[in-house]
Amino acid sequence: VALGVDSAGRDGGGPFGSVVAVGGRIVGEGVNRVTGTPDPTAHAEIEAIRSAAATLGTNVLVGAVVYASCEPCPMCLAACYWARVDGVVFAAARYAAAAVGFDDAFLHDELAMAPADRRLRVRHVDGVDGVDGGAPFAAWVNNEARTPY
């Protein structure tokens, strides 16, 4: 929470902070840097996960817990799943963020809809320029030097 207070308005970021801890030891931290970078994915939780992954030298953060000043948005929650953290602890609910202009309710609403009903048009095309859409996956599976994900 202190990182969120400290980052409020600093370097173009919003009032959000996050740390990643393993066994009670902080291994990564981040603050919101969306407008300061400019990078729409530079949310505090994602910055903290990136920092922890760099510190630990791995993209798999099993055993880690993400602590956040506010309830993670859907993107940040997805990043927590992809990082395979053990848990997430947050202070303020998303409704507190919404009350001051950081409203992600539309994302929750959109994700609950069928893809065809969403505002963002997403189309599936099977392949581009004559290349089968599954070709990259076949190449990855056949690469004996691949790093398991």
PDB file of C-alpha atoms in Angstrom, residues 18-30 48-49 51-53 61-68 85-89:
ATOM      1  CA  SER A  18       2.772  -4.108  -5.702  1.00  0.00           C
ATOM      2  CA  VAL A  19       5.409  -6.475  -4.370  1.00  0.00           C
ATOM      3  CA  VAL A  20       6.104 -10.161  -4.945  1.00  0.00           C
ATOM      4  CA  ALA A  21       7.347 -12.148  -1.979  1.00  0.00           C
ATOM      5  CA  VAL A  22       8.695 -15.659  -1.549  1.00  0.00           C
ATOM      6  CA  GLY A  23       8.862 -16.974   1.996  1.00  0.00           C
ATOM      7  CA  GLY A  24       8.253 -13.494   3.362  1.00  0.00           C
ATOM      8  CA  ARG A  25      11.176 -12.001   1.395  1.00  0.00           C
ATOM      9  CA  ILE A  26      10.407  -9.356  -1.241  1.00  0.00           C
ATOM     10  CA  VAL A  27      11.843 -10.454  -4.589  1.00  0.00           C
ATOM     11  CA  GLY A  28      10.128  -7.924  -6.841  1.00  0.00           C
ATOM     12  CA  GLU A  29       8.322  -4.621  -6.651  1.00  0.00           C
ATOM     13  CA  GLY A  30       6.502  -2.339  -8.999  1.00  0.00           C
ATOM     14  CA  ALA A  48       6.393  -6.432  -9.780  1.00  0.00           C
ATOM     15  CA  ILE A  49       6.084  -9.798 -11.553  1.00  0.00           C
ATOM     16  CA  SER A  51      10.982  -7.588 -11.376  1.00  0.00           C
ATOM     17  CA  ALA A  52      10.559 -10.864  -9.461  1.00  0.00           C
ATOM     18  CA  ALA A  53      11.115 -12.970 -12.579  1.00  0.00           C
ATOM     19  CA  LEU A  61       6.983 -17.972  -9.680  1.00  0.00           C
ATOM     20  CA  VAL A  62       5.594 -20.982  -7.801  1.00  0.00           C
ATOM     21  CA  GLY A  63       5.861 -20.281  -4.077  1.00  0.00           C
ATOM     22  CA  ALA A  64       5.417 -16.534  -4.565  1.00  0.00           C
ATOM     23  CA  VAL A  65       2.609 -14.284  -3.390  1.00  0.00           C
ATOM     24  CA  VAL A  66       1.676 -11.010  -5.094  1.00  0.00           C
ATOM     25  CA  TYR A  67       0.705  -8.215  -2.699  1.00  0.00           C
ATOM     26  CA  ALA A  68      -1.088  -5.274  -4.298  1.00  0.00           C
ATOM     27  CA  VAL A  85       2.075 -17.548  -8.191  1.00  0.00           C
ATOM     28  CA  ASP A  86       0.540 -19.226  -5.160  1.00  0.00           C
ATOM     29  CA  GLY A  87      -1.726 -16.333  -4.251  1.00  0.00           C
ATOM     30  CA  VAL A  88      -2.696 -12.682  -4.433  1.00  0.00           C
ATOM     31  CA  VAL A  89      -3.410 -10.368  -1.491  1.00  0.00           C
TER      32      VAL A  89
END
